Coordinates of C-alpha atoms in Angstrom, one line a residue:
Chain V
X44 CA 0.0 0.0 0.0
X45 CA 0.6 3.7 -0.1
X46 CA 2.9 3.3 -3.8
X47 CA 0.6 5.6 -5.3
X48 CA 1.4 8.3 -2.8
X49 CA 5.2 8.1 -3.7
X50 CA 4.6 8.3 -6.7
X51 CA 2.5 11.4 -6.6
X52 CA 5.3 13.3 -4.1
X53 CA 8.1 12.4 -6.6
X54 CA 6.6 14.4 -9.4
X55 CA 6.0 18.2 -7.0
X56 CA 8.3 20.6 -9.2
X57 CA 9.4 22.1 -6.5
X58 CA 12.8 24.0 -6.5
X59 CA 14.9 25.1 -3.5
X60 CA 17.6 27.9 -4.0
X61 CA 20.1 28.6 -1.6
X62 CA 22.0 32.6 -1.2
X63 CA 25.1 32.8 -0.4
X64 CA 28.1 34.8 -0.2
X65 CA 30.9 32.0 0.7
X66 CA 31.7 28.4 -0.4
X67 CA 28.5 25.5 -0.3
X68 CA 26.5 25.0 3.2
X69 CA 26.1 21.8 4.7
X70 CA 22.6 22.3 3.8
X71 CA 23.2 21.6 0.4
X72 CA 25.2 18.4 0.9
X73 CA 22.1 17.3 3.3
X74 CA 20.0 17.7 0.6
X75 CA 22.1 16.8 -2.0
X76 CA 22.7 13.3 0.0
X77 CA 18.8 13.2 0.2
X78 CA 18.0 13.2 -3.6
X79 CA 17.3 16.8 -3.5
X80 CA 18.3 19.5 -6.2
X81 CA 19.8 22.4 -5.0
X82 CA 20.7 25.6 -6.6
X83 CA 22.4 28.4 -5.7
X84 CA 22.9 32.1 -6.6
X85 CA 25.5 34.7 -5.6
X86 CA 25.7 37.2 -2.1
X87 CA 28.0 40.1 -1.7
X88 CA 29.9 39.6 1.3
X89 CA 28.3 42.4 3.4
X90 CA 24.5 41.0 2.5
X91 CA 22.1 38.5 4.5
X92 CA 23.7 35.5 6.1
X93 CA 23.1 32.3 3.7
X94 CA 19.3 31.5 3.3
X95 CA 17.5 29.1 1.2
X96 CA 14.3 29.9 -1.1
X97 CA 12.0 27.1 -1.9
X98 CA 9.6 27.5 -5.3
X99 CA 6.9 25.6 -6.6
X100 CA 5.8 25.5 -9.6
X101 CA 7.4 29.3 -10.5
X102 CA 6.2 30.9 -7.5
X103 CA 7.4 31.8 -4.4
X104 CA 6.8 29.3 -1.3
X105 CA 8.8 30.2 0.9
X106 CA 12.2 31.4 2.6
X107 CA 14.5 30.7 5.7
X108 CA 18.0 31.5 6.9
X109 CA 20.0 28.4 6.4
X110 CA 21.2 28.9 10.4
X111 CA 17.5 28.2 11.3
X112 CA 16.8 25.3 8.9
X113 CA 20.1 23.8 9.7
X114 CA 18.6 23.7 13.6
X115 CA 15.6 22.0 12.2
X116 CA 17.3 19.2 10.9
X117 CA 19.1 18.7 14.0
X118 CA 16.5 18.4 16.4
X119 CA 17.5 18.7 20.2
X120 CA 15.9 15.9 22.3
X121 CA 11.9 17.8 23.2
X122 CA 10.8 18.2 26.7
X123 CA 7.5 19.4 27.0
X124 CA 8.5 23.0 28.3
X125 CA 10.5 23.7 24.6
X126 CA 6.9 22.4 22.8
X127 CA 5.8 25.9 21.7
X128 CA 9.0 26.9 20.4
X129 CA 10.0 23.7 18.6
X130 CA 6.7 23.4 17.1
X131 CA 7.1 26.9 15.5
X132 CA 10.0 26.0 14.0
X133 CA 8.7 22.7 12.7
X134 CA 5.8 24.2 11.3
X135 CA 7.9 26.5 9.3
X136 CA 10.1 23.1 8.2
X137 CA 7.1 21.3 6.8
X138 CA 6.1 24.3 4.8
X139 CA 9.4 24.7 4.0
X140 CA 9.6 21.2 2.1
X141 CA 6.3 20.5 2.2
X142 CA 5.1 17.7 -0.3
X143 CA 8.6 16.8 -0.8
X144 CA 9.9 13.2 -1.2
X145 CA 13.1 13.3 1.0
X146 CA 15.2 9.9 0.4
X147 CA 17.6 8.6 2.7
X148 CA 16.1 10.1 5.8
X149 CA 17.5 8.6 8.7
X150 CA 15.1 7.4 12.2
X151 CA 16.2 10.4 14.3
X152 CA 15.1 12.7 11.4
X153 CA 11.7 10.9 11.1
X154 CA 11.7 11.1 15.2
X155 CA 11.5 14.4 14.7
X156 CA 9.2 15.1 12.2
X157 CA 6.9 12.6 14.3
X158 CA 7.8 14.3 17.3
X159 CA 6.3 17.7 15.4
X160 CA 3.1 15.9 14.4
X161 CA 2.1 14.9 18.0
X162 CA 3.2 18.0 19.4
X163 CA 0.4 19.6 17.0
X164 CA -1.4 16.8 18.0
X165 CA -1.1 17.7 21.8
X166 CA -1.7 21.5 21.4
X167 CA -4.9 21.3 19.3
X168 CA -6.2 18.9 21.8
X169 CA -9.0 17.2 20.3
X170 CA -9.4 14.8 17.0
X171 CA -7.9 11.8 15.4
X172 CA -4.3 10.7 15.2
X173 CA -3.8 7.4 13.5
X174 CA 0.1 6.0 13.8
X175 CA 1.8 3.3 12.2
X176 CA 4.9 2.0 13.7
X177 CA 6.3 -0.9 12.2
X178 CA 5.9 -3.1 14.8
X179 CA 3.9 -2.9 17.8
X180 CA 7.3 -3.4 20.0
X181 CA 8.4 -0.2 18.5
X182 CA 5.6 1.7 20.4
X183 CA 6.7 0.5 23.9
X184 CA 9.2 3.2 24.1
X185 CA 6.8 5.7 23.3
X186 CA 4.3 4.2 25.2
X187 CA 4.7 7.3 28.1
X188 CA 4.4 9.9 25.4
X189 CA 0.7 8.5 24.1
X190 CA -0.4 8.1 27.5
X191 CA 0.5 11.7 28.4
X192 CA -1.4 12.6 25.0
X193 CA -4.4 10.3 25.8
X194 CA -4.9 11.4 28.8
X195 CA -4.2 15.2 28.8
X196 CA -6.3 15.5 25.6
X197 CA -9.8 14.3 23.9
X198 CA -7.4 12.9 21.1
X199 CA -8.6 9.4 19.7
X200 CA -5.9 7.6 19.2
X201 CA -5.3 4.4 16.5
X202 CA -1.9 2.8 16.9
X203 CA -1.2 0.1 14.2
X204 CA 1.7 -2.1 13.5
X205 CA 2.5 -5.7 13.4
X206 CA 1.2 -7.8 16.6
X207 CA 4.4 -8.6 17.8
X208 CA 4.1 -7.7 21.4
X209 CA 0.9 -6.9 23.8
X210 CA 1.1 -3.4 24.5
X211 CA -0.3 -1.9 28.0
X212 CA -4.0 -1.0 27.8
X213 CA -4.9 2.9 27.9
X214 CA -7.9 4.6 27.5
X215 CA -8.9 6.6 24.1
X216 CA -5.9 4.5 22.6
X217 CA -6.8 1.8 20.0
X218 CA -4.5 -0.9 18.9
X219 CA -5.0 -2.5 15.7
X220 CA -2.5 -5.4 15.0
X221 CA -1.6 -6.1 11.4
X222 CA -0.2 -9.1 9.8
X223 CA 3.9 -8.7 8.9
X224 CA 3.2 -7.8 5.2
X225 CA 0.9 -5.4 5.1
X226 CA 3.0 -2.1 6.9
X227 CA 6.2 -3.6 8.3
X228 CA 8.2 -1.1 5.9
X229 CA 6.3 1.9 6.6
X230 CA 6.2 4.6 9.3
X231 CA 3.5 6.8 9.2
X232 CA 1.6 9.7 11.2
X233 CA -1.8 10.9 9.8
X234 CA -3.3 13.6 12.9
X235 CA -6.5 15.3 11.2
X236 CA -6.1 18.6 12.7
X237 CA -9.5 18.0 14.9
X238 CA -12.1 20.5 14.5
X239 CA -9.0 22.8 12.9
X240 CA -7.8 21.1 9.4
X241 CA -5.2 23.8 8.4
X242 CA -3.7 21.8 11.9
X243 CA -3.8 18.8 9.7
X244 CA -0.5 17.4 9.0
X245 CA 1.0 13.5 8.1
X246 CA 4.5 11.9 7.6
X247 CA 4.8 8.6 5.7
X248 CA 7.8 7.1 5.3
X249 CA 9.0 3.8 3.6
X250 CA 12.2 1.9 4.9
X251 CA 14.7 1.1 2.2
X252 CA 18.0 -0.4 2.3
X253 CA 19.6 2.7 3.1
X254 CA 17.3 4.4 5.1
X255 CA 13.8 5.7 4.6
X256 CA 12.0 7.4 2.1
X257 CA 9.8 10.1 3.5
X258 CA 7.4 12.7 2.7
X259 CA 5.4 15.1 5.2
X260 CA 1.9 16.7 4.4
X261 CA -0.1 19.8 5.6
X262 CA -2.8 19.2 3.1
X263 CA -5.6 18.0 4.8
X264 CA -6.9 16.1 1.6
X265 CA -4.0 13.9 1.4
X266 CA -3.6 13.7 5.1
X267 CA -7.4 12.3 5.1
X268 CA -6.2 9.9 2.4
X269 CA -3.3 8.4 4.3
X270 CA -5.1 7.7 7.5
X271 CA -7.7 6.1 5.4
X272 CA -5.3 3.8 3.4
X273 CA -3.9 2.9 7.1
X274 CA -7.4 2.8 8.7
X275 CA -8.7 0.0 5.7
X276 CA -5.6 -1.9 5.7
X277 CA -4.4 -0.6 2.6
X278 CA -6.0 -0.9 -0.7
X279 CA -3.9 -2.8 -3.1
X280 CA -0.1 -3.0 -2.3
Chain S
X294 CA 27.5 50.3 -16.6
X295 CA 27.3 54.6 -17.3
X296 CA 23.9 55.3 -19.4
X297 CA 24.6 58.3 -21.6
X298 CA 20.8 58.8 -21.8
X299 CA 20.3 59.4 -17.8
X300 CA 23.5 61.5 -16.8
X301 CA 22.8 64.9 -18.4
X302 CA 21.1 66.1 -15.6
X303 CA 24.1 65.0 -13.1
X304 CA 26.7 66.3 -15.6
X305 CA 25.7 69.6 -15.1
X306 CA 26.4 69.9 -11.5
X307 CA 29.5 69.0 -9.5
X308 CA 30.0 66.0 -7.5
X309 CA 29.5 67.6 -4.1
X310 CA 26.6 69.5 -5.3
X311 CA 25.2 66.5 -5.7
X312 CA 25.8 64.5 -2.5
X313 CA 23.9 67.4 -0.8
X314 CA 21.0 66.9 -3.2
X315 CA 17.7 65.6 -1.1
X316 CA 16.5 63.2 -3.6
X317 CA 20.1 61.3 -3.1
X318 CA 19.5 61.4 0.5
X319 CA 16.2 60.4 0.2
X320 CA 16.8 57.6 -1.9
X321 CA 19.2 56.5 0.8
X322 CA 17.3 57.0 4.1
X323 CA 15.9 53.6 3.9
X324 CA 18.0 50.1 4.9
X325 CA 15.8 48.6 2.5
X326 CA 17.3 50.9 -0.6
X327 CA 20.5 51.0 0.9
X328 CA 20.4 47.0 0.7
X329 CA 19.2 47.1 -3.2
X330 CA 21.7 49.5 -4.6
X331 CA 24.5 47.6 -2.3
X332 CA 23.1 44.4 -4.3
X333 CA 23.3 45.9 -7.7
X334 CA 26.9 47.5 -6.9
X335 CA 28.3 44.4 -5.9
X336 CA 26.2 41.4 -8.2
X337 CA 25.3 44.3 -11.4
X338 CA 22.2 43.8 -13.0
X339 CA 18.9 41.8 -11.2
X340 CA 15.6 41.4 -11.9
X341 CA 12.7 43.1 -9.4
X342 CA 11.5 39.5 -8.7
X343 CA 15.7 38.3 -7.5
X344 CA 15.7 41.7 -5.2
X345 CA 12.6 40.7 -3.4
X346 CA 13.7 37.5 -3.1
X347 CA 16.8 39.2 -1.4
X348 CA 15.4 41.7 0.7
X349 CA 12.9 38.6 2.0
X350 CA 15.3 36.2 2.6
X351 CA 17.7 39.3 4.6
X352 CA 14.8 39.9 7.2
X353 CA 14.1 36.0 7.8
X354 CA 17.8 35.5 8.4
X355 CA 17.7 38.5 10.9
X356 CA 14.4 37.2 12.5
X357 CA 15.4 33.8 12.6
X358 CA 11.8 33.1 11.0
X359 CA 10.3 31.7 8.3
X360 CA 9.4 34.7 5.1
X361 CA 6.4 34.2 3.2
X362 CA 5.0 34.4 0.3
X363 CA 2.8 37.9 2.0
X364 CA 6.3 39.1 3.0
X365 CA 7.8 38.7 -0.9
X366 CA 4.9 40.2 -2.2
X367 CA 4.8 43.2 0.0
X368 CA 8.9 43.5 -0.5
X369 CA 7.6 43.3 -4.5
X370 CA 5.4 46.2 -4.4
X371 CA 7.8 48.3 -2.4
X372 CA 10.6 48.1 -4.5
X373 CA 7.9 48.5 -7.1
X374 CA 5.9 51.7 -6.4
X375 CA 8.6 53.7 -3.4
X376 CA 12.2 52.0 -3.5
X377 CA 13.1 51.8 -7.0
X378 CA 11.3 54.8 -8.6
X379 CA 13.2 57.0 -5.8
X380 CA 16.8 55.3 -6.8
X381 CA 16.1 55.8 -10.3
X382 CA 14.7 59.5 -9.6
X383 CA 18.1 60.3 -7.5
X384 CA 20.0 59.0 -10.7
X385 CA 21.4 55.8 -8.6
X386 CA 20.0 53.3 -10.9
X387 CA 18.3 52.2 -14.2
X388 CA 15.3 50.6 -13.8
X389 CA 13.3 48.9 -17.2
X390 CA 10.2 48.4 -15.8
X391 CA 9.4 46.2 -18.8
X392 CA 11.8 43.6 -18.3
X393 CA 12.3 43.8 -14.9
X394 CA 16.0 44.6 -14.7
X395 CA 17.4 47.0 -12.5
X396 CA 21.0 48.1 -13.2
X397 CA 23.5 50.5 -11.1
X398 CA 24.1 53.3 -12.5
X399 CA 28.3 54.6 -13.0
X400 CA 28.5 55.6 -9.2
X401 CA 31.4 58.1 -7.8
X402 CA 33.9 55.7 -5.4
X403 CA 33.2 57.8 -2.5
X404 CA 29.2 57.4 -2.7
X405 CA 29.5 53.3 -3.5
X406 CA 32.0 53.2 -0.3
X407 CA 29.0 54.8 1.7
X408 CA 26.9 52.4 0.7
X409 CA 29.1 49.4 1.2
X410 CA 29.9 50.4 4.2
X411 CA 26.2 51.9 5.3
X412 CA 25.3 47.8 4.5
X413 CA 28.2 46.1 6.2
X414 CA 28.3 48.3 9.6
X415 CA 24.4 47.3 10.1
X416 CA 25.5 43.1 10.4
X417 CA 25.6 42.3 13.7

């Protein structure tokens, strides 16, 4: 399941530009190690530090310093005091690269957009987030974190992944085991922004040999489409 | 990068006559001019479109935040309607408001030092 969706994120013209005065950023080797296209044009030495443009389809999307994106993509560990301030700035990533399919992405990076996702989650407060982890064990780590979210929050929670362990029982949260070959390669976050769908927002991510493929959504539409391809078990392959 | 067409007007008077004109400090009482002619002195010729990019992408590196599409559009219409029609008035630069492109003018050393140095003395 969920093939179609790659394919549909592969084909976003979307182009990302970085400004700068000096040599490359590490910015562009990130994304140049991801699969990403990167151009760049010219600074004078006494202009704005390096920042990075992103375009789609000809018109403008978006712009951040590369300072600031560079701190998005290395995520410090989130206690609940930093939520607020972390959430800003990964609300400004995902439209930032919205719709893009990054490859190569490693766990900690998909931690962290996941992290962003229930965090939204948390502060709207009320709705449905549906979460695939690859296999039920997965979730016994973050079994704390989704029984601070069930129980702080109206939030209905579906957790789905393959039935490989019996995970504790907590109220509003709904496990739904799946056999091995149906979502064992993929790792996916669908929340549906509750009464608010501009809060919206959904990750899905395939494992591959070197990493994962991965691609994070504001759109409700296709957010509403993930969480039902994960809700019905997947239609087709 | 001198265009024959716009410099009778300037030829006529001396240099320091016109360093004390007000359109020249006018069109240089703003960061956000001072920025565009700084750009075009250092990188030559840009379209509109590339220096609202720039000016965009200078204030989300200062804020730390994200610009948006509102913030390019509004940079857009001020270089369109106040920044550029007062640095082409002053005689500072060329602007084809067909195409797009906006070239320096042939600037004196001492005026494209002020501006350099106007630019760089405002990064922290």
């Amino acid at each position: 399941m969920f093939e179609s969706y790659f394919q549909e994120f592969q084909s976003t013209d979307c182009r990302l530009t970085v400004y700068r005065s000096g040599g490359p950023t590490d910015i562009e080797e990130w994304f140049d190690a991801h699969g990403v296209t990167v151009e760049h044009r010219h600074l004078p030495p006494g202009g704005p530090d390096p920042f990075v443009v992103l375009e789609a389809d000809g018109e403008f999307v978006g712009s951040l310093g590369v300072t600031a994106l560079e701190g998005l993509l290395e995520p410090p560990l989130v206690r609940p005091t930093e939520r607020e301030e972390v959430a800003t700035g990964y609300s400004a990533m995902f439209d930032l690269i919205d719709d893009t399919l990054v490859r190569g992405m490693t766990r900690r990076e998909l931690l962290a957009v996941s992290r962003e996702i229930e965090d939204r989650a948390y502060r709207v407060g009320g709705g449905t987030l549906r979460v695939s982890f690859q296999t039920l064990s997965t979730f016994e780590s973050k079994a704390d974190v989704y029984r601070t979210l069930a129980t702080e929050t109206d939030l209905d929670i579906h957790i789905y992944g393959v039935a490989d362990w019996k995970p504790p029982e907590i109220q509003e949260v709904t496990y739904h085991g799946q056999p091995a070959e149906r979502i064992d390669r993929h790792w996916v976050l669908a929340f549906d922004g509750g009464t608010d769908v501009t809060q919206a927002c959904g990750l899905l991510a395939r494992e591959q040999a070197n990493g994962y493929d991965g691609v994070w959504t504001n759109d409700p539409e296709q957010v509403a489409e993930i969480a039902t391809t994960l809700a019905e078990g997947g239609a087709g392959k | 990068m001198a265009n024959p067409e716009k410099t009778d007007r300037r030829a006529a008077s001396s240099d320091s006559s016109r360093l004390s004109e007000d359109r020249f400090y006018d069109a240089l009482s703003s960061v956000q001019r001072r920025r565009v002619l700084y750009h075009l002195l250092e990188e030559g010729e840009t379209p509109i479109e590339e220096l609202a990019t720039v000016l965009t992408g200078w204030v989300a590196t200062e804020r730390g935040t994200m610009g948006t599409p509102a913030d390019h559009t509004t940079h857009h219409l001020a270089l369109h309607h106040i920044h550029l029609p007062l640095l082409a008035e002053a005689g500072l630069v060329a602007w084809d408001r067909e195409s797009g492109a906006v070239t320096p003018e042939s600037l004196e050393p001492l005026v494209r030092d002020i501006v350099r140095r106007s630019v760089e003395a405002s990064r922290s």
